[in-house]
Coordinates of C-alpha atoms and ligand atoms in Angstrom, one line a residue:
M1 CA 78.4 230.2 25.1
E2 CA 79.2 229.5 28.9
N3 CA 81.1 233.6 29.0
S4 CA 77.7 234.7 28.2
S5 CA 76.3 233.9 31.4
R6 CA 74.8 236.3 33.9
I7 CA 75.3 234.3 36.9
K8 CA 79.0 234.1 38.9
I9 CA 79.8 232.3 41.2
L10 CA 81.2 235.0 43.7
D11 CA 85.0 235.1 44.7
E12 CA 86.4 233.7 48.3
S13 CA 86.8 236.8 49.2
L14 CA 84.0 239.1 48.5
C15 CA 81.5 235.9 50.3
N16 CA 84.2 236.4 53.0
Q17 CA 83.3 239.8 52.9
I18 CA 79.3 239.2 52.6
A19 CA 79.7 237.0 56.0
A20 CA 81.1 239.8 57.3
G21 CA 78.3 242.0 57.0
E22 CA 75.4 239.2 59.1
V23 CA 78.9 239.1 61.7
V24 CA 80.8 242.3 61.6
E25 CA 78.6 245.4 63.0
R26 CA 81.2 247.0 64.7
P27 CA 84.1 247.0 67.0
A28 CA 82.1 245.0 70.1
S29 CA 80.9 242.1 67.8
V30 CA 84.1 241.7 66.8
V31 CA 85.4 241.4 70.5
K32 CA 82.2 239.2 71.0
E33 CA 83.5 236.7 68.7
L34 CA 87.4 236.5 69.9
L35 CA 86.2 236.5 73.3
E36 CA 83.6 233.4 72.2
N37 CA 86.5 231.7 70.7
S38 CA 89.3 232.2 73.4
I39 CA 86.3 231.1 75.5
D40 CA 86.1 228.3 73.8
A41 CA 90.1 227.0 73.9
G42 CA 89.6 227.0 78.0
A43 CA 91.8 230.2 78.7
D44 CA 91.3 231.1 82.6
E45 CA 92.2 234.2 81.9
I46 CA 91.8 237.1 79.1
I47 CA 93.0 241.0 78.0
V48 CA 91.1 242.9 75.6
E49 CA 92.6 245.6 74.5
L50 CA 91.1 248.6 73.1
E51 CA 92.2 252.0 71.3
S52 CA 88.8 253.9 69.9
G53 CA 86.8 252.5 71.3
G54 CA 87.7 249.3 69.4
S55 CA 87.7 250.9 65.5
K56 CA 91.5 252.1 65.7
L57 CA 93.1 248.4 67.2
I58 CA 91.0 245.5 69.2
R59 CA 93.2 242.8 70.5
V60 CA 92.2 240.3 72.7
T61 CA 94.9 238.3 74.1
D62 CA 94.3 234.4 76.3
N63 CA 95.3 231.4 77.9
G64 CA 93.8 229.0 75.8
Q65 CA 94.9 226.0 74.1
G66 CA 96.3 227.9 71.4
M67 CA 97.2 226.9 67.6
N68 CA 99.8 225.6 65.9
R69 CA 101.5 226.0 62.5
Q70 CA 98.4 224.5 60.5
D71 CA 95.3 225.3 62.6
A72 CA 96.7 229.3 62.6
F73 CA 96.7 229.6 58.9
L74 CA 93.5 227.3 58.7
C75 CA 91.2 228.8 61.1
L76 CA 91.9 231.7 59.0
E77 CA 89.2 230.0 55.7
R78 CA 85.8 230.2 55.7
H79 CA 83.8 227.1 57.1
S80 CA 86.8 226.5 59.3
T81 CA 85.7 224.4 62.9
S82 CA 87.3 222.4 65.2
K83 CA 83.9 222.5 66.7
I84 CA 82.0 220.9 64.8
R85 CA 82.0 218.0 62.7
R86 CA 78.3 216.3 61.1
A87 CA 75.1 218.2 61.2
E88 CA 74.1 215.8 64.3
D89 CA 76.5 218.5 66.0
L90 CA 74.6 221.1 65.0
F91 CA 72.2 219.9 67.8
A92 CA 74.1 218.7 70.8
L93 CA 76.9 222.2 70.8
T94 CA 78.6 222.7 74.1
T95 CA 81.0 225.2 72.6
L96 CA 80.0 229.0 71.9
G97 CA 81.0 229.2 68.6
F98 CA 80.5 226.5 65.4
R99 CA 80.3 228.6 62.1
G100 CA 84.1 228.5 61.3
E101 CA 82.9 232.0 60.3
A102 CA 84.1 234.9 62.4
L103 CA 87.7 234.6 62.2
A104 CA 87.1 234.8 58.0
S105 CA 85.2 237.1 57.7
I106 CA 87.1 239.7 60.4
A107 CA 90.4 239.6 58.8
S108 CA 88.5 240.1 55.0
V109 CA 87.6 243.9 57.3
S110 CA 90.1 244.3 58.1
R111 CA 94.0 244.7 59.6
F112 CA 94.3 241.7 61.3
R113 CA 97.3 239.5 62.7
I114 CA 96.8 236.2 64.8
R115 CA 99.7 234.7 66.5
S116 CA 99.2 231.2 68.6
C117 CA 100.9 228.6 70.3
A118 CA 99.8 224.9 70.9
A119 CA 102.5 223.7 73.2
D120 CA 105.2 224.4 75.7
D121 CA 107.9 225.5 73.5
G122 CA 107.4 228.6 73.6
L123 CA 107.3 228.8 69.2
G124 CA 104.7 230.3 68.0
Q125 CA 103.2 231.4 64.9
E126 CA 102.5 234.7 63.4
I127 CA 100.4 235.8 60.5
L128 CA 99.6 239.0 58.9
V129 CA 96.3 239.2 56.8
E130 CA 94.8 242.8 55.1
G131 CA 91.6 242.7 54.3
G132 CA 91.8 239.0 53.4
K133 CA 95.5 238.4 52.3
V134 CA 97.9 237.1 53.9
R135 CA 100.8 239.0 53.7
K136 CA 103.4 237.9 56.1
A137 CA 103.5 234.3 58.2
E138 CA 106.9 233.6 60.4
E139 CA 107.9 231.9 63.2
V140 CA 107.2 234.1 67.3
G141 CA 108.2 233.2 70.2
M142 CA 105.6 233.1 72.6
A143 CA 103.6 231.6 75.5
R144 CA 100.8 229.1 74.9
G145 CA 97.7 231.2 73.8
T146 CA 96.7 233.4 71.1
L147 CA 97.1 236.7 70.0
I148 CA 94.7 238.7 67.5
E149 CA 94.7 241.6 67.2
V150 CA 92.2 243.5 64.6
R151 CA 93.2 247.0 63.0
N152 CA 91.3 249.1 60.9
L153 CA 87.9 247.2 61.4
F154 CA 87.0 248.1 57.8
F155 CA 88.7 250.0 56.4
N156 CA 88.0 248.3 53.2
L157 CA 84.9 249.5 53.2
P158 CA 85.2 253.1 53.8
A159 CA 81.0 253.1 53.2
R160 CA 80.0 250.6 56.1
R161 CA 83.5 252.1 58.1
K162 CA 81.3 255.5 58.1
F163 CA 78.9 253.6 60.2
L164 CA 80.6 253.5 63.2
R165 CA 79.1 255.6 65.9
R166 CA 81.7 257.9 68.2
E167 CA 84.5 256.2 70.9
Q168 CA 82.2 256.1 73.8
T169 CA 79.8 255.4 71.8
E170 CA 81.9 252.0 70.5
L171 CA 83.1 251.6 74.0
G172 CA 79.6 250.9 75.2
H173 CA 79.0 248.0 73.0
C174 CA 82.7 246.7 74.4
A175 CA 82.3 246.9 77.6
D176 CA 79.1 245.5 77.4
V177 CA 80.5 242.4 75.2
V178 CA 83.1 241.8 78.1
T179 CA 80.4 242.4 80.8
K180 CA 78.0 239.5 79.4
Q181 CA 81.0 237.2 78.9
A182 CA 82.0 237.4 81.9
L183 CA 78.8 237.1 84.1
S184 CA 79.1 233.9 82.3
H185 CA 82.5 232.5 83.4
P186 CA 83.2 233.9 86.8
A187 CA 86.1 231.4 86.9
I188 CA 87.6 233.9 83.9
S189 CA 89.6 236.4 84.6
F190 CA 88.9 239.6 82.4
R191 CA 90.4 242.9 82.4
L192 CA 89.3 245.8 79.7
L193 CA 92.0 249.1 78.7
H194 CA 91.4 251.2 76.7
N195 CA 93.4 253.2 75.3
S196 CA 95.6 251.7 77.5
R197 CA 93.1 252.9 80.6
P198 CA 92.2 249.6 82.7
M199 CA 88.3 249.6 82.3
L200 CA 87.6 246.6 83.9
E201 CA 89.5 244.2 85.4
L202 CA 88.0 240.9 87.2
R203 CA 89.5 238.1 89.4
C204 CA 89.0 234.6 89.0
E205 CA 85.3 234.1 91.5
K206 CA 84.2 231.6 93.0
G207 CA 80.9 231.4 91.5
L208 CA 78.1 233.7 89.9
A209 CA 77.7 236.1 93.1
E210 CA 80.8 237.1 93.1
R211 CA 81.0 238.3 90.3
V212 CA 77.6 240.1 89.8
A213 CA 79.3 242.2 92.6
A214 CA 82.3 243.2 91.0
L215 CA 80.9 244.1 87.8
L216 CA 77.8 245.0 88.8
G217 CA 78.2 246.6 93.1
R218 CA 77.7 244.8 96.2
T219 CA 74.7 247.7 97.0
M220 CA 73.3 245.9 93.7
L221 CA 73.9 242.1 94.8
S222 CA 72.1 242.7 97.6
E223 CA 69.0 243.1 96.5
M224 CA 68.8 240.1 94.9
Q225 CA 68.2 236.9 95.1
S226 CA 70.0 233.5 93.7
I227 CA 67.7 230.8 92.5
E228 CA 67.8 227.2 91.2
V229 CA 65.0 225.2 89.9
I230 CA 65.4 222.3 88.2
D231 CA 62.5 220.6 86.5
E232 CA 64.1 217.4 85.9
T233 CA 60.7 215.9 83.6
A234 CA 60.6 218.5 81.3
G235 CA 64.9 217.8 81.0
I236 CA 65.4 222.1 82.3
C237 CA 66.7 224.3 84.8
L238 CA 66.7 227.6 85.6
R239 CA 69.2 228.5 87.5
G240 CA 70.7 232.3 89.1
L241 CA 69.6 236.1 90.5
I242 CA 67.0 237.8 90.9
G243 CA 66.6 241.1 91.9
Q244 CA 63.2 242.0 94.5
P245 CA 61.1 243.6 92.4
T246 CA 61.8 247.7 94.2
L247 CA 65.7 246.7 92.1
N248 CA 64.2 248.2 88.7
R249 CA 65.3 250.4 86.3
S250 CA 63.4 252.7 82.9
A251 CA 65.2 250.0 80.6
S252 CA 65.4 245.9 80.2
S253 CA 69.3 246.7 79.8
H254 CA 69.8 244.7 83.4
I255 CA 68.0 241.4 82.1
Y256 CA 71.2 239.6 81.7
T257 CA 69.5 236.0 80.1
F258 CA 71.8 232.9 79.2
I259 CA 70.7 229.5 77.3
N260 CA 73.0 227.2 77.8
G261 CA 76.2 228.9 78.8
R262 CA 75.2 231.5 75.7
Y263 CA 73.8 235.2 75.9
I264 CA 71.1 235.4 74.3
R265 CA 68.2 238.3 74.3
D266 CA 64.9 236.0 73.4
R267 CA 61.7 237.0 72.9
V268 CA 60.0 234.6 74.8
V269 CA 62.3 234.0 77.7
Q270 CA 61.9 238.0 78.2
H271 CA 58.3 238.5 77.8
S272 CA 58.3 235.3 80.5
I273 CA 60.3 237.1 82.2
M274 CA 58.7 240.2 82.7
D275 CA 55.4 237.6 83.3
G276 CA 57.1 236.9 86.7
Y277 CA 57.2 239.9 88.1
R278 CA 53.2 241.2 86.2
H279 CA 52.1 243.8 89.1
L280 CA 55.1 244.1 90.8
L281 CA 56.2 246.8 88.7
M282 CA 55.2 249.7 87.7
K283 CA 54.3 249.9 83.2
G284 CA 57.7 251.3 81.7
R285 CA 60.1 249.6 84.6
F286 CA 62.4 247.0 83.3
P287 CA 63.8 244.1 86.8
V288 CA 67.3 243.4 87.3
V289 CA 68.1 239.3 86.3
V290 CA 71.2 237.4 85.7
L291 CA 69.3 233.8 84.4
F292 CA 70.9 231.2 83.2
L293 CA 68.5 228.2 81.5
E294 CA 69.4 225.2 81.0
I295 CA 67.8 223.0 78.1
A296 CA 68.5 219.8 76.8
P297 CA 70.7 220.9 73.2
D298 CA 68.5 219.2 71.2
R299 CA 65.6 221.7 72.5
V300 CA 66.8 224.9 71.1
D301 CA 68.0 225.5 68.3
V302 CA 71.0 228.5 68.4
N303 CA 71.4 228.1 64.7
V304 CA 69.0 229.9 63.3
H305 CA 71.1 234.5 63.5
P306 CA 74.8 234.7 62.6
T307 CA 75.8 236.5 65.4
K308 CA 73.6 233.8 67.2
H309 CA 71.9 236.3 69.5
E310 CA 68.5 234.6 69.1
V311 CA 67.4 230.5 69.2
R312 CA 64.4 229.1 68.5
F313 CA 62.9 226.6 71.1
R314 CA 60.9 223.6 70.6
D315 CA 58.4 224.0 72.9
Q316 CA 58.3 227.3 73.1
A317 CA 55.3 227.5 75.6
M318 CA 56.3 225.6 78.3
V319 CA 59.6 227.2 78.2
H320 CA 57.8 230.3 78.9
D321 CA 55.9 229.3 81.5
F322 CA 58.8 227.6 82.9
I323 CA 60.1 230.6 83.4
A324 CA 57.8 232.7 84.6
T325 CA 55.7 230.6 87.3
T326 CA 59.0 230.0 89.4
L327 CA 59.8 233.7 89.1
Q328 CA 56.7 234.5 90.3
D329 CA 56.9 232.1 93.1
Q330 CA 60.4 232.7 93.9
L331 CA 59.2 236.9 94.3
K332 CA 56.4 235.8 97.1
P333 CA 57.2 237.6 100.4
A334 CA 58.7 234.6 102.4
A335 CA 61.3 234.1 99.5
W336 CA 63.3 236.7 100.6
V337 CA 64.9 235.9 104.3
K338 CA 67.6 235.9 103.1
P339 CA 69.2 237.9 101.1
V340 CA 72.7 237.2 98.8
S341 CA 74.4 238.9 99.8
R342 CA 75.4 237.5 103.9
E343 CA 76.4 234.2 101.6
L344 CA 79.4 236.1 99.8
S345 CA 82.5 234.7 102.0
A346 CA 83.8 237.6 104.4
D347 CA 87.2 237.9 103.0
L348 CA 85.8 239.2 99.7
P349 CA 88.3 242.3 99.2
P350 CA 85.4 246.3 99.6
F351 CA 84.0 246.4 96.1
N352 CA 86.3 249.1 94.3
T353 CA 84.4 251.8 92.7
E354 CA 86.9 252.2 90.3
S355 CA 88.2 249.0 89.2
V356 CA 84.7 248.9 87.3
S357 CA 83.9 252.5 86.9
L358 CA 84.9 253.9 83.4
G359 CA 85.8 257.0 83.5
S360 CA 83.4 259.2 81.5
V361 CA 82.1 256.7 79.2
N362 CA 78.6 256.2 79.9
H363 CA 77.6 253.3 80.2
Q364 CA 75.8 250.7 81.8
I365 CA 78.3 249.0 83.7
Q366 CA 77.8 252.7 85.9
T367 CA 74.2 252.8 86.7
P368 CA 74.4 250.2 89.7
L369 CA 77.0 252.1 91.3
I370 CA 74.3 255.1 91.2
R371 CA 70.9 254.1 93.0
E372 CA 68.3 255.2 91.3
P373 CA 65.8 256.8 94.2
I374 CA 62.9 254.9 94.1
A375 CA 59.6 256.6 96.8
P376 CA 62.0 256.8 99.5
V377 CA 60.5 257.2 102.9
Y378 CA 62.4 259.8 103.4
Q379 CA 65.3 262.3 101.9
S380 CA 68.7 262.6 103.1
P381 CA 70.1 265.8 101.4
G382 CA 73.5 265.6 100.9
T383 CA 74.5 261.4 101.6
D384 CA 74.3 259.0 99.1
D385 CA 73.6 255.7 98.6
S386 CA 76.8 254.3 99.3
S387 CA 78.0 256.7 102.2
G388 CA 76.8 254.0 104.4
G389 CA 74.9 257.9 106.0
L390 CA 71.5 257.8 106.1
N391 CA 69.5 255.9 103.3
P392 CA 66.6 256.2 102.2
T393 CA 64.9 253.2 103.3
I394 CA 63.2 251.1 100.8
L395 CA 62.8 247.7 101.4
P396 CA 60.3 245.8 101.0
L397 CA 58.3 244.6 103.0
S398 CA 59.9 241.3 103.3
S399 CA 63.3 242.3 103.4
V400 CA 64.4 241.1 106.9
S401 CA 66.2 243.3 109.5
E402 CA 69.5 242.4 110.9
S403 CA 67.9 241.2 113.7
E404 CA 65.1 238.9 113.3
T405 CA 64.1 236.8 110.6
I406 CA 59.9 236.7 109.7
Q407 CA 59.1 233.3 109.7
A408 CA 56.9 232.3 106.6
G409 CA 54.3 230.8 109.0
D410 CA 54.7 234.7 110.9
L411 CA 53.3 235.5 107.4
E412 CA 49.9 234.2 107.0
R413 CA 48.7 236.5 109.4
Y414 CA 51.4 239.5 108.9
F415 CA 49.6 242.5 108.6
S416 CA 46.9 241.8 111.1
N417 CA 49.7 241.8 113.8
L418 CA 51.2 244.5 113.0
R419 CA 50.8 247.3 115.9
Y420 CA 48.1 249.8 114.6
L421 CA 49.4 253.5 115.4
G422 CA 47.9 255.6 113.2
Q423 CA 47.1 257.1 109.9
Y424 CA 48.8 260.0 108.4
H425 CA 47.9 261.9 105.6
S426 CA 45.0 261.0 105.2
S427 CA 46.9 258.5 103.0
Y428 CA 49.5 256.6 104.9
L429 CA 49.0 254.3 108.1
L430 CA 51.3 254.3 110.5
C431 CA 52.4 250.2 112.3
Q432 CA 55.0 249.3 114.0
D433 CA 56.8 246.2 113.0
G434 CA 59.3 244.6 116.2
D435 CA 61.5 248.0 116.6
D436 CA 60.2 248.8 113.3
L437 CA 57.7 251.5 111.3
L438 CA 55.8 250.9 108.3
L439 CA 54.1 253.3 106.3
I440 CA 51.3 251.7 104.2
D441 CA 49.9 253.5 101.1
Q442 CA 46.6 253.1 101.2
H443 CA 45.3 253.8 98.1
A444 CA 48.5 250.8 96.5
A445 CA 46.6 248.7 99.4
H446 CA 43.2 249.0 98.5
E447 CA 44.3 248.8 94.9
R448 CA 46.3 245.6 95.5
I449 CA 43.1 243.9 97.4
G450 CA 40.2 245.6 94.8
F451 CA 42.3 244.1 92.3
E452 CA 42.4 240.4 93.6
S453 CA 38.5 240.5 94.5
L454 CA 37.5 241.2 91.6
K455 CA 39.7 238.8 90.0
E456 CA 38.0 235.8 92.3
S457 CA 34.1 237.6 91.1
F458 CA 35.9 237.6 87.3
F459 CA 36.0 233.9 87.4
K460 CA 33.0 233.3 89.9
N461 CA 30.2 234.7 87.9
G462 CA 31.5 236.4 84.6
I463 CA 31.8 240.5 84.1
E464 CA 28.7 242.3 83.4
Q465 CA 29.1 243.9 79.3
Q466 CA 27.6 246.7 77.3
S467 CA 27.3 247.0 74.1
L468 CA 28.5 249.6 71.9
L469 CA 26.0 251.7 69.9
F470 CA 28.2 251.9 67.1
P471 CA 30.2 248.1 66.6
E472 CA 34.4 248.8 66.1
M473 CA 36.0 248.0 63.5
L474 CA 39.6 246.2 63.9
E475 CA 42.0 245.7 61.4
L476 CA 44.9 243.1 61.8
D477 CA 47.3 241.3 60.3
F478 CA 47.4 237.7 58.6
R479 CA 49.1 236.0 62.5
S480 CA 47.3 238.9 64.8
G481 CA 44.2 237.6 63.3
Q482 CA 45.1 234.1 63.5
A483 CA 45.9 233.8 67.2
L484 CA 42.5 236.6 68.0
T485 CA 40.7 233.8 66.2
E486 CA 41.3 231.5 68.7
H487 CA 40.8 233.1 71.9
L488 CA 37.3 234.5 70.6
D489 CA 36.0 233.1 73.5
D490 CA 38.9 233.8 76.2
L491 CA 37.7 237.5 74.9
A492 CA 34.0 236.1 75.7
H493 CA 34.7 235.8 79.2
L494 CA 36.6 239.0 79.7
G495 CA 33.6 241.0 78.8
F496 CA 34.7 241.8 75.2
D497 CA 32.2 240.9 72.0
V498 CA 35.0 240.1 69.1
E499 CA 33.0 238.9 65.4
P500 CA 35.4 237.7 62.4
F501 CA 33.8 240.2 59.7
G502 CA 35.5 238.2 57.4
G503 CA 39.4 237.5 56.1
K504 CA 41.7 239.8 59.0
S505 CA 38.9 242.1 60.2
F506 CA 36.9 242.1 63.3
A507 CA 33.8 243.9 65.1
L508 CA 33.6 244.9 68.4
K509 CA 30.5 244.8 69.5
A510 CA 30.3 244.8 73.5
V511 CA 33.0 245.0 76.1
P512 CA 33.4 244.9 79.7
Q513 CA 31.1 247.8 81.1
L514 CA 34.1 249.5 83.4
L515 CA 35.9 249.8 79.8
V516 CA 33.0 251.8 78.2
K517 CA 35.0 255.0 77.8
G518 CA 38.8 253.5 76.8
D519 CA 40.3 252.7 73.9
N520 CA 38.9 249.3 73.8
G521 CA 40.6 249.1 69.8
R522 CA 43.6 249.3 70.6
L523 CA 43.6 246.6 73.7
I524 CA 42.5 244.1 71.4
V525 CA 44.6 244.1 69.2
D526 CA 47.4 244.3 71.7
I527 CA 46.3 240.8 72.8
A528 CA 46.0 239.8 69.8
L529 CA 49.6 240.7 69.2
D530 CA 50.9 239.5 72.6
L531 CA 49.1 236.1 71.8
E532 CA 51.0 235.9 68.6
Q533 CA 54.6 237.0 69.7
T534 CA 54.3 234.3 72.5
G535 CA 52.3 231.5 71.2
S536 CA 51.0 230.6 75.3
S537 CA 48.4 230.8 77.3
G538 CA 50.5 233.7 79.4
G539 CA 49.9 236.4 77.2
L540 CA 46.0 236.5 77.6
V541 CA 45.9 236.0 81.8
D542 CA 48.2 238.9 80.9
R543 CA 45.8 241.2 79.2
L544 CA 43.0 239.8 81.9
D545 CA 45.0 241.3 84.6
D546 CA 45.9 244.2 83.1
V547 CA 41.7 244.1 82.4
L548 CA 40.8 243.6 85.9
I549 CA 43.4 246.8 87.2
M550 CA 41.9 248.8 85.3
M551 CA 39.5 247.9 87.1
A552 CA 40.4 248.0 90.4
C553 CA 42.0 251.5 89.3
H554 CA 38.3 252.8 90.0
S555 CA 36.3 250.7 92.9
V556 CA 39.5 251.4 95.2
I557 CA 39.8 254.1 98.7
R558 CA 41.9 257.0 97.2
A559 CA 44.5 258.9 98.7
N560 CA 43.5 261.3 101.4
Q561 CA 40.8 259.8 102.4
N562 CA 40.3 259.8 106.5
L563 CA 40.0 256.0 107.7
D564 CA 39.0 255.8 111.6
P565 CA 40.5 253.0 113.0
R566 CA 38.2 250.3 113.1
E567 CA 39.0 250.7 109.0
A568 CA 42.4 250.8 108.7
R569 CA 42.5 247.3 110.8
A570 CA 39.9 246.0 108.6
L571 CA 42.2 247.3 105.4
L572 CA 45.2 246.1 106.8
E573 CA 43.2 242.6 107.5
Q574 CA 42.5 242.2 103.9
L575 CA 45.9 242.6 103.1
D576 CA 46.9 239.4 104.7
C577 CA 44.2 237.7 102.6
V578 CA 46.2 238.2 99.0
D579 CA 49.1 236.9 97.3
F580 CA 51.4 239.7 96.4
K581 CA 51.9 242.2 99.6
A582 CA 55.0 244.6 98.2
N583 CA 53.4 245.9 95.5
C584 CA 50.1 247.4 94.7
P585 CA 49.5 246.0 91.1
H586 CA 50.7 248.8 89.2
G587 CA 53.8 247.5 90.4
R588 CA 53.9 250.9 93.4
P589 CA 55.6 250.2 96.6
V590 CA 52.0 249.1 98.9
M591 CA 54.7 249.6 102.0
Q592 CA 57.8 251.4 103.3
R593 CA 59.9 250.1 106.2
L594 CA 61.9 252.2 108.5
R595 CA 63.8 250.7 110.9
L596 CA 65.1 251.9 114.2
V597 CA 68.8 252.0 113.7
E598 CA 67.6 254.6 110.7
V599 CA 66.0 256.4 113.1
E600 CA 68.4 256.8 115.4
R601 CA 71.5 257.7 113.0
M602 CA 68.7 260.8 112.3
F603 CA 68.6 261.8 115.5
R604 CA 72.5 261.0 116.0
R605 CA 71.5 258.3 118.8
Q606 CA 73.8 256.1 116.3
Ligands
ADP1 P1 84.1 228.7 64.9 O1 84.4 229.4 66.5 O2 83.0 229.3 65.1 O3 84.8 227.1 65.7 P2 86.2 231.1 64.0 O4 86.9 231.6 62.8 O5 86.3 231.7 64.6 O6 85.6 229.2 63.8 O7 87.3 229.9 64.4 C1 87.6 229.6 64.0 C2 88.4 227.6 64.4 O8 90.0 228.9 65.5 C3 87.6 227.6 65.5 O9 87.1 226.5 65.2 C4 89.1 227.3 66.7 O10 89.5 225.7 66.3 C5 90.9 228.4 66.4 N1 90.4 229.4 67.2 C6 90.3 230.6 66.9 N2 90.2 231.5 68.1 C7 90.8 230.5 68.4 C8 92.3 230.5 70.5 N3 92.0 231.3 70.8 N4 92.7 230.2 71.0 C9 92.7 228.7 70.0 N5 92.2 228.5 68.8 C10 91.0 229.1 68.1
MG2 MG1 84.8 231.2 66.6

């Protein structure tokens, strides 16, 4: 009878290959797992060597604690780990690895060599594995530590090998992985070589700022601020470096987030960061941050995804709001009086572009070296940012010129106290601040003011509503529909009359007066999705602001409008009454600063 059973238990090597399907997607996934193991083994020197983007060879060498003969064999078995013993350990993890499946999976889909030595006797164990089968094992002379070589990834799975991309693309992903590990472990020295050429050389550093300087560039670091905020009652801490809003990117690739030392790309965390920068960035722009969230291990589950790239928080809304408010507080102008680069010790060697340049690799490590021009005050042909020549001044209000520091108290009447010089091109107010020349975009400034006062009137009197002649029918998915149902009252406050219409359908019957012509159905769908995804009240506040921004845009001073000095002064005084002064609600800078030295350089007086 037994023979007739259709169901079979899969053999071990097939199991490993299936597991590899989840853990090993491309060379970069191998690099990630091997680096995690080296870090868990306490190494402070790690070398990653690649050939052909890693598809031909990946070799990771570390000086960690190593493994003895027995462990070197054991580590290749599925579910073999030294990092957990009991189920409870899963909720008190201090290591990067714990699932015990990485090495077994990798060895099942490659030609694999491990060499490890746990003692100082100079004798190690070497094991060769091919497609999961041990081919050879012998003793070798070596120093304490581990070397793992992965050749011809997916040699035995041609279908998967076909999915590998061009060498440069795979290399880019590998370099990404090294970058992320290097950011979270400044005290470890990392070297990355490709086809024997050094790509990254990172020596052991004292702290995050030095590592960021070495990886992302000193220019970038000079526009970042270090933060550390602990909420003891909530048992949560956020520290790291955050970029000024003017330092922004067109993609989220420079948002580096770590939870308990582990690189994570989490939806909630990502959203909360964007929330922290709300109205300081233009749509479609992303900040540069390197942030470490520390939270009690039992309040976050990292075992929800094979590659551990995602987590689940026990209290998602609390984490979201903590990050968002922390950033909002830190991004207030007064917080920018001391850029972090000045804290760096002077004895650091100058930033060496060669050591991080990835040659012809089109990869994000390079991008920091090319600062994007963000509406420069003036363009100086033939010079770039790093040359020390004429620089487009992109300093926000809060940046401090060398000669002075802004006292927090002065900020309250900052704009009123400026010397008003005149209006330029019917669009910009020229003012003098000490030795600096300021250009203020009157439209952006007024938009900011309009937005703030609209917000105030909203909270006091509510928004005028207009019924639609034909209600608009909305069809949502189950979860969005539920989220929306919970927030119908909030929407009514915003001027939207949304009525449940059975199941996941809703009828939009009235909208805010000013938005009659807008695509309100879409706005509501977006709001619902947002509410569903964040699970926090922050979602709606977000949208509330978006709605108010649109309204503000309709009610303000345009560019190309003459202002007499009295009107200009009034505008400056109003600017002192709003919260964020550096940007308009769309994130365009409200003002630009031209320092005296820069003017002098323009006239060759320096
Ligand atoms: P995990 O990291 O989840 O425990 P792995 O398959 O990645 O599972 O590794 C299995 C075990 O092999 C680890 O628990 C560790 O004890 C050992 N190991 C792997 N790599 C190294 C290394 N570079 N140095 C020392 N020990 C290692
Ligand atoms: Mg591991």
